Coordinates of C-alpha atoms and ligand atoms in Angstrom, one line a residue:
M1 CA 6.5 -11.6 31.4
P2 CA 9.2 -10.7 33.9
R3 CA 8.4 -7.3 35.5
M4 CA 11.9 -5.9 34.9
T5 CA 11.6 -6.3 31.2
M6 CA 8.2 -4.5 31.1
H7 CA 9.7 -1.7 33.2
H8 CA 12.6 -0.8 30.9
M9 CA 11.1 -1.6 27.6
K10 CA 10.0 1.2 25.2
P11 CA 6.2 0.8 24.9
I12 CA 5.2 -1.2 21.8
Q13 CA 3.2 0.5 19.1
M14 CA 2.0 -0.8 15.7
V15 CA 4.2 1.8 14.1
D16 CA 6.8 4.0 15.8
L17 CA 6.9 7.2 13.8
V18 CA 8.2 9.4 16.6
G19 CA 11.2 7.2 17.1
Q20 CA 11.9 7.2 13.4
Y21 CA 11.6 11.0 13.2
H22 CA 14.1 11.5 16.1
K23 CA 16.8 9.8 14.0
I24 CA 16.4 12.2 11.1
K25 CA 15.2 15.2 13.1
S26 CA 17.9 17.8 12.3
E27 CA 17.8 17.1 8.6
V28 CA 14.0 17.1 8.5
D29 CA 13.6 20.3 10.6
Q30 CA 16.1 22.2 8.4
A31 CA 14.4 21.1 5.2
V32 CA 10.9 22.1 6.5
L33 CA 12.3 25.5 7.7
R34 CA 13.9 26.0 4.3
V35 CA 10.5 25.7 2.6
M36 CA 9.0 28.1 5.0
E37 CA 11.8 30.7 4.3
S38 CA 11.3 30.3 0.6
A39 CA 7.5 30.4 0.7
A40 CA 7.5 28.1 -2.3
F41 CA 4.6 26.1 -0.7
I42 CA 2.9 24.9 -3.9
N43 CA 4.8 23.1 -6.6
G44 CA 8.1 24.5 -5.4
P45 CA 11.5 23.1 -6.2
E46 CA 11.2 20.5 -3.5
V47 CA 8.3 18.9 -5.3
K48 CA 10.1 18.9 -8.7
E49 CA 13.3 17.4 -7.2
F50 CA 11.3 14.8 -5.3
E51 CA 9.4 13.7 -8.4
K52 CA 12.7 13.3 -10.2
E53 CA 14.3 11.4 -7.4
L54 CA 11.3 9.1 -6.9
G55 CA 11.1 8.4 -10.7
A56 CA 14.8 7.6 -10.8
Y57 CA 14.6 5.3 -7.7
L58 CA 11.6 3.4 -9.2
G59 CA 12.9 3.4 -12.8
A60 CA 9.7 5.1 -13.9
K61 CA 9.9 7.7 -16.6
H62 CA 7.3 9.9 -14.8
A63 CA 6.5 10.3 -11.1
I64 CA 3.8 12.9 -10.4
G65 CA 3.0 14.1 -6.9
C66 CA -0.6 14.4 -5.8
A67 CA -2.5 15.0 -2.5
N68 CA -3.0 11.4 -1.3
G69 CA -3.1 7.7 -2.5
T70 CA -6.9 7.8 -3.0
D71 CA -6.6 10.8 -5.3
A72 CA -3.8 9.0 -7.1
L73 CA -6.2 6.1 -8.0
Q74 CA -9.0 8.4 -9.0
I75 CA -6.7 10.6 -11.2
A76 CA -5.3 7.4 -12.9
M77 CA -8.9 6.3 -13.8
M78 CA -9.8 9.8 -15.0
A79 CA -6.7 10.0 -17.2
L80 CA -7.6 6.7 -18.9
D81 CA -11.0 8.0 -19.8
L82 CA -12.9 5.2 -18.2
K83 CA -16.6 5.7 -18.8
P84 CA -19.6 5.1 -16.5
G85 CA -20.6 1.4 -16.6
D86 CA -17.1 0.2 -17.5
E87 CA -16.0 -2.7 -15.3
V88 CA -12.9 -2.6 -13.2
I89 CA -11.6 -5.8 -11.6
T90 CA -10.1 -5.3 -8.1
P91 CA -9.6 -7.5 -5.0
S92 CA -12.2 -7.3 -2.3
F93 CA -9.4 -7.8 0.3
T94 CA -8.0 -4.3 0.3
F95 CA -8.3 -0.9 1.8
V96 CA -11.6 0.8 0.8
A97 CA -10.0 3.5 -1.3
T98 CA -9.3 1.1 -4.2
V99 CA -13.0 0.5 -4.8
E100 CA -14.3 3.8 -3.5
V101 CA -12.9 5.7 -6.5
V102 CA -14.2 3.1 -8.9
A103 CA -17.7 3.7 -7.5
L104 CA -17.3 7.5 -7.4
L105 CA -16.6 7.6 -11.1
G106 CA -19.7 5.6 -11.9
L107 CA -17.6 2.6 -12.9
K108 CA -18.5 -0.9 -11.8
P109 CA -16.2 -2.7 -9.3
V110 CA -16.0 -6.4 -10.0
F111 CA -14.5 -8.2 -7.1
A112 CA -11.9 -10.9 -7.6
E113 CA -10.5 -13.5 -5.2
V114 CA -7.1 -13.4 -3.6
L115 CA -4.5 -16.1 -3.1
P116 CA -4.6 -17.5 0.4
G117 CA -0.8 -17.4 0.8
T118 CA 0.2 -13.9 -0.4
F119 CA -3.2 -12.2 0.0
N120 CA -2.7 -10.8 -3.5
I121 CA -5.2 -10.9 -6.4
D122 CA -5.7 -14.4 -8.0
P123 CA -5.0 -14.1 -11.7
A124 CA -7.1 -17.2 -12.4
D125 CA -10.1 -15.5 -10.8
V126 CA -9.4 -12.2 -12.7
R127 CA -9.7 -14.3 -15.9
R128 CA -13.0 -15.7 -14.8
K129 CA -14.4 -12.2 -14.1
I130 CA -13.7 -10.7 -17.5
T131 CA -16.7 -9.6 -19.5
P132 CA -17.1 -7.5 -22.7
R133 CA -17.4 -4.5 -20.5
T134 CA -14.2 -5.0 -18.5
K135 CA -11.8 -2.1 -19.1
A136 CA -9.2 -2.3 -16.3
I137 CA -7.6 -4.4 -13.6
V138 CA -6.4 -2.8 -10.4
P139 CA -4.1 -5.2 -8.6
V140 CA -3.2 -4.2 -5.0
H141 CA 0.3 -5.1 -3.8
L142 CA -1.0 -5.9 -0.4
F143 CA 1.1 -5.7 2.8
G144 CA 4.4 -5.2 0.9
Q145 CA 4.8 -7.6 -1.9
S146 CA 3.8 -7.4 -5.5
A147 CA 0.9 -9.3 -7.1
D148 CA 1.7 -11.7 -9.9
M149 CA 2.3 -9.0 -12.5
A150 CA 3.6 -11.3 -15.3
E151 CA 0.2 -13.1 -15.3
I152 CA -1.8 -9.9 -14.9
M153 CA 0.0 -8.2 -17.7
A154 CA -0.5 -11.2 -19.9
I155 CA -4.3 -11.2 -19.2
A156 CA -4.4 -7.5 -19.9
R157 CA -2.6 -7.8 -23.3
E158 CA -5.0 -10.7 -24.3
H159 CA -8.1 -8.7 -23.5
D160 CA -6.8 -5.2 -24.2
L161 CA -7.2 -3.9 -20.6
F162 CA -5.5 -1.2 -18.6
V163 CA -3.6 -2.1 -15.5
I164 CA -3.4 0.4 -12.6
E165 CA -1.2 -0.9 -9.8
D166 CA -2.3 0.2 -6.3
N167 CA 1.2 0.3 -4.8
C168 CA 0.3 2.2 -1.6
Q169 CA 1.7 -0.7 0.5
A170 CA 4.7 -2.0 -1.5
V171 CA 6.7 0.9 -2.6
G172 CA 10.3 -0.3 -3.0
S173 CA 9.6 -4.0 -3.6
D174 CA 11.1 -5.7 -6.6
Y175 CA 9.2 -8.0 -8.9
T176 CA 11.1 -10.5 -11.1
F177 CA 9.5 -11.7 -14.3
P178 CA 10.0 -15.3 -15.4
D179 CA 12.6 -14.1 -17.9
G180 CA 14.7 -12.6 -15.1
T181 CA 13.7 -8.9 -15.7
V182 CA 13.4 -7.1 -12.4
R183 CA 11.1 -4.1 -12.1
K184 CA 9.9 -2.1 -9.1
A185 CA 6.3 -2.7 -8.0
G186 CA 4.1 0.1 -9.4
T187 CA 6.0 0.6 -12.6
I188 CA 4.8 -2.5 -14.5
G189 CA 1.2 -1.6 -15.4
H190 CA 0.1 1.4 -17.5
I191 CA -0.1 3.5 -14.3
G192 CA 1.0 2.9 -10.7
T193 CA -0.1 4.8 -7.6
T194 CA 1.1 5.2 -4.1
S195 CA 0.3 6.9 -0.8
F196 CA 2.6 8.8 1.5
F197 CA 0.2 8.5 4.5
P198 CA 2.5 8.7 7.6
S199 CA 2.3 5.0 8.4
K200 CA 3.1 3.8 4.9
N201 CA 6.6 2.6 4.1
L202 CA 7.5 5.9 2.5
G203 CA 5.4 8.1 4.7
C204 CA 5.4 11.9 4.9
Y205 CA 4.2 14.1 7.9
G206 CA 0.6 14.6 6.6
D207 CA -1.1 13.5 3.4
G208 CA 0.6 12.9 0.1
G209 CA 0.6 10.6 -2.9
A210 CA 2.1 9.9 -6.3
I211 CA 1.3 8.4 -9.7
F212 CA 3.9 6.7 -12.0
T213 CA 3.9 5.9 -15.7
N214 CA 6.4 5.3 -18.5
D215 CA 4.0 6.6 -21.1
D216 CA 4.6 10.3 -22.1
A217 CA 1.0 10.9 -23.3
V218 CA -0.5 9.3 -20.1
A219 CA 1.9 11.4 -18.0
K220 CA 0.7 14.6 -19.7
R221 CA -2.9 13.7 -19.1
L222 CA -2.3 12.8 -15.5
R223 CA -0.7 16.2 -14.8
Q224 CA -3.6 17.9 -16.6
V225 CA -6.2 16.1 -14.5
C226 CA -4.3 16.9 -11.3
N227 CA -4.3 20.5 -12.2
H228 CA -8.0 21.3 -12.8
G229 CA -7.9 19.7 -16.3
S230 CA -5.6 22.5 -17.4
E231 CA -2.4 22.7 -19.3
V232 CA -2.5 26.4 -20.0
R233 CA -3.6 28.4 -17.0
Y234 CA -7.3 29.3 -17.0
Y235 CA -7.9 27.0 -20.0
H236 CA -9.6 23.8 -19.1
D237 CA -9.8 21.0 -21.7
V238 CA -11.0 18.2 -19.5
V239 CA -12.7 18.0 -16.1
G240 CA -10.0 17.7 -13.5
V241 CA -9.4 17.9 -9.8
N242 CA -7.1 19.9 -7.5
S243 CA -4.6 17.4 -6.1
R244 CA -1.1 18.5 -5.2
L245 CA 1.8 17.2 -3.1
D246 CA 2.8 20.1 -1.0
S247 CA 6.4 21.3 -0.8
M248 CA 7.0 20.6 2.9
Q249 CA 5.9 17.1 2.5
A250 CA 8.1 16.7 -0.6
A251 CA 11.1 18.1 1.4
V252 CA 10.4 15.4 4.1
L253 CA 10.0 12.7 1.5
R254 CA 13.3 13.4 -0.2
I255 CA 15.0 12.7 3.1
K256 CA 13.1 9.5 3.7
L257 CA 13.4 8.3 0.1
R258 CA 17.2 8.1 0.6
R259 CA 16.6 5.7 3.5
L260 CA 13.8 3.7 2.0
D261 CA 15.9 0.6 1.3
A262 CA 17.4 0.7 4.8
Y263 CA 13.9 1.0 6.2
A264 CA 12.8 -2.0 4.2
A265 CA 15.8 -3.9 5.5
A266 CA 14.9 -3.0 9.1
R267 CA 11.4 -4.3 8.5
N268 CA 12.8 -7.5 7.1
T269 CA 15.0 -8.0 10.1
A270 CA 11.9 -7.8 12.4
A271 CA 10.0 -10.1 10.1
T272 CA 12.8 -12.7 10.2
V273 CA 12.8 -12.7 14.0
Y274 CA 9.0 -13.2 13.9
D275 CA 9.3 -16.0 11.4
K276 CA 11.9 -18.0 13.4
A277 CA 10.0 -17.5 16.7
F278 CA 6.7 -18.9 15.3
E279 CA 8.2 -21.9 13.4
G280 CA 6.2 -25.0 14.1
I281 CA 3.3 -23.5 16.0
A282 CA 0.2 -25.3 14.8
N283 CA -2.7 -22.9 14.0
L284 CA -0.2 -20.1 13.2
Q285 CA 1.0 -19.4 9.7
V286 CA 3.7 -16.8 9.1
P287 CA 3.4 -14.6 5.9
A288 CA 4.0 -16.6 2.7
R289 CA 6.7 -15.1 0.5
S290 CA 5.9 -14.7 -3.2
P291 CA 8.5 -16.4 -5.3
R292 CA 8.6 -13.4 -7.7
S293 CA 8.5 -10.4 -5.3
T294 CA 10.7 -9.1 -2.5
H295 CA 8.7 -8.2 0.6
V296 CA 8.9 -4.7 2.2
F297 CA 6.6 -5.7 5.1
H298 CA 4.2 -2.8 5.2
Q299 CA 2.4 -5.3 7.5
Y300 CA 3.6 -8.6 9.0
T301 CA 0.3 -10.5 8.8
L302 CA -0.2 -13.9 10.5
K303 CA -3.0 -16.4 9.8
V304 CA -4.4 -17.7 13.0
G305 CA -6.4 -20.9 12.5
G306 CA -8.8 -22.8 14.8
G307 CA -11.0 -19.8 15.4
Q308 CA -8.4 -18.4 17.8
R309 CA -7.6 -15.1 16.2
D310 CA -9.6 -12.8 18.5
A311 CA -8.5 -14.7 21.6
L312 CA -4.8 -14.3 20.5
R313 CA -5.4 -10.6 19.9
A314 CA -6.9 -10.1 23.4
H315 CA -4.0 -12.1 25.0
L316 CA -1.5 -9.9 23.2
E317 CA -3.3 -6.7 24.3
K318 CA -3.0 -7.8 27.9
A319 CA 0.7 -8.3 27.4
G320 CA 1.1 -4.7 26.0
V321 CA 1.3 -5.9 22.4
P322 CA -1.0 -4.1 20.0
A323 CA -2.2 -6.2 17.0
M324 CA -4.6 -5.2 14.3
V325 CA -7.0 -6.9 11.9
Y326 CA -6.4 -5.6 8.4
Y327 CA -9.1 -5.9 7.2
P328 CA -12.1 -7.0 9.3
V329 CA -14.8 -6.9 6.6
P330 CA -14.1 -7.5 2.9
L331 CA -15.4 -4.8 0.6
H332 CA -18.0 -6.9 -1.1
L333 CA -19.7 -7.3 2.2
Q334 CA -19.6 -3.6 3.2
K335 CA -22.9 -1.8 3.2
A336 CA -21.7 0.9 0.7
Y337 CA -20.7 -1.8 -1.8
E338 CA -23.5 -4.4 -1.5
G339 CA -25.3 -3.2 -4.7
Y340 CA -22.9 -4.9 -7.1
G341 CA -24.5 -8.3 -7.3
I342 CA -22.1 -10.2 -5.1
R343 CA -23.0 -11.9 -1.8
R344 CA -21.5 -13.7 1.2
G345 CA -20.1 -17.0 0.0
D346 CA -19.0 -15.7 -3.4
L347 CA -15.4 -15.0 -2.4
P348 CA -14.7 -17.8 0.1
V349 CA -10.9 -17.3 0.3
T350 CA -11.3 -13.6 1.1
E351 CA -14.1 -14.3 3.6
Q352 CA -12.0 -16.9 5.4
L353 CA -9.0 -14.6 5.6
M354 CA -11.0 -11.9 7.2
D355 CA -11.5 -14.3 10.2
E356 CA -7.9 -15.4 10.4
V357 CA -5.6 -12.4 9.7
L358 CA -3.7 -10.6 12.5
S359 CA -1.0 -8.1 11.9
L360 CA 1.7 -7.7 14.5
P361 CA 3.6 -4.4 15.2
M362 CA 5.9 -3.6 12.3
S363 CA 8.1 -0.6 11.9
T364 CA 11.6 0.5 11.3
E365 CA 12.2 1.1 15.0
L366 CA 11.4 -2.3 16.7
D367 CA 14.3 -3.1 19.0
P368 CA 15.5 -6.6 20.0
E369 CA 13.9 -6.3 23.5
Q370 CA 10.5 -5.4 22.0
L371 CA 10.8 -8.2 19.5
T372 CA 11.6 -10.7 22.3
H373 CA 8.6 -9.5 24.3
I374 CA 6.2 -9.7 21.3
T375 CA 7.3 -13.2 20.2
A376 CA 7.2 -14.5 23.8
A377 CA 3.7 -13.1 24.2
V378 CA 2.6 -14.9 21.0
R379 CA 4.3 -18.1 22.0
S380 CA 2.8 -18.1 25.5
F381 CA -0.7 -18.1 24.0
F382 CA -0.1 -21.3 22.2
A383 CA 2.0 -23.0 25.0
Ligands
PLP401 C1 -3.4 3.7 2.2 C2 -4.0 3.1 1.0 C3 -4.7 3.8 0.0 C4 -5.1 5.3 0.2 O1 -4.1 6.2 0.5 P1 -4.4 7.6 1.2 O2 -3.1 8.3 1.0 O3 -4.8 7.3 2.6 O4 -5.5 8.2 0.4 C5 -5.2 3.2 -1.1 N1 -5.0 1.9 -1.3 C6 -4.3 1.1 -0.4 C7 -4.1 -0.3 -0.7 C8 -3.8 1.7 0.8 O5 -3.1 1.0 1.7

């Protein structure tokens, strides 16, 4: 790399949250101060307004704030009355939270394979994993595009199963059904969940999450579970949890929701630069695009063949380019989840991906100079 470039360039981070904040700072600061002046910290007007605005954006009848994306999944499963021993089919190639809540509730995670192109759950393998005890499917819309929801909903209808979409990574992406109907990811199954963890596409400045549904009865139950199992204060009809989105986070999220589509466009711009720069490099595959889903690029994840992934990562680090492996160990091979009757070799696609995936820096703030530096660093490895 030429020294001059290194000298002037903004340091490259996986995600640049400070840079993003500076562009909306006065609006955010005022909103947060307004909450402090009102002291409406819990379930204040900001939360109610944000829930309305998020529901309207997604086209979901109900959007319910909660404390984080992990809680959102747990509350969804509690609201559906899943019972110990019920089987829940999920991918093994996901963040641990998806499976953690299944295990916590005494349900049995059943791991399904993913498709090698999109990294999303393989509907054919979901079909193979169904037993008389299966009660739910939890597709994860990994890295920013929706799983094949038409197929998953068809399987669910055939076998009378619930579908909970883990939409922590693909909020804002559009899924198109074969008949042309377009729906937002997270609003297609019985319940959808998301996370507002700071680095997520719609991130707040702390923890936060939300749950979506179009079903009035399910929405009522979700709100009850979030609120200690209570509809009337101090009367508890079901066992619940305490999980709330706080008002300051809601105030920040209202500001960022208005920019969510522009943020997705900025991520797509960076992704297109990467795609073009890596065209024709043997042993390097750019992210496959689902024919049915738009991509919001929570991550831009390469597949590096020839056993070169870790060497590429080390090469990039030397050039000042961070790169991360999401995720290094599939859940079915994690110590905490080895008791579910599945072993190394049972999910060959997932296991191979864990050795090949490498995510490059991706955020709303990558500038052309940084992108040039990153792509040059990748290309020089293969030169
Ligand atoms: C981030 C994430 C979660 C958990 O969200 P938190 O807000 O951190 O609890 C769950 N599932 C997936 C796929 C995620 O990416």
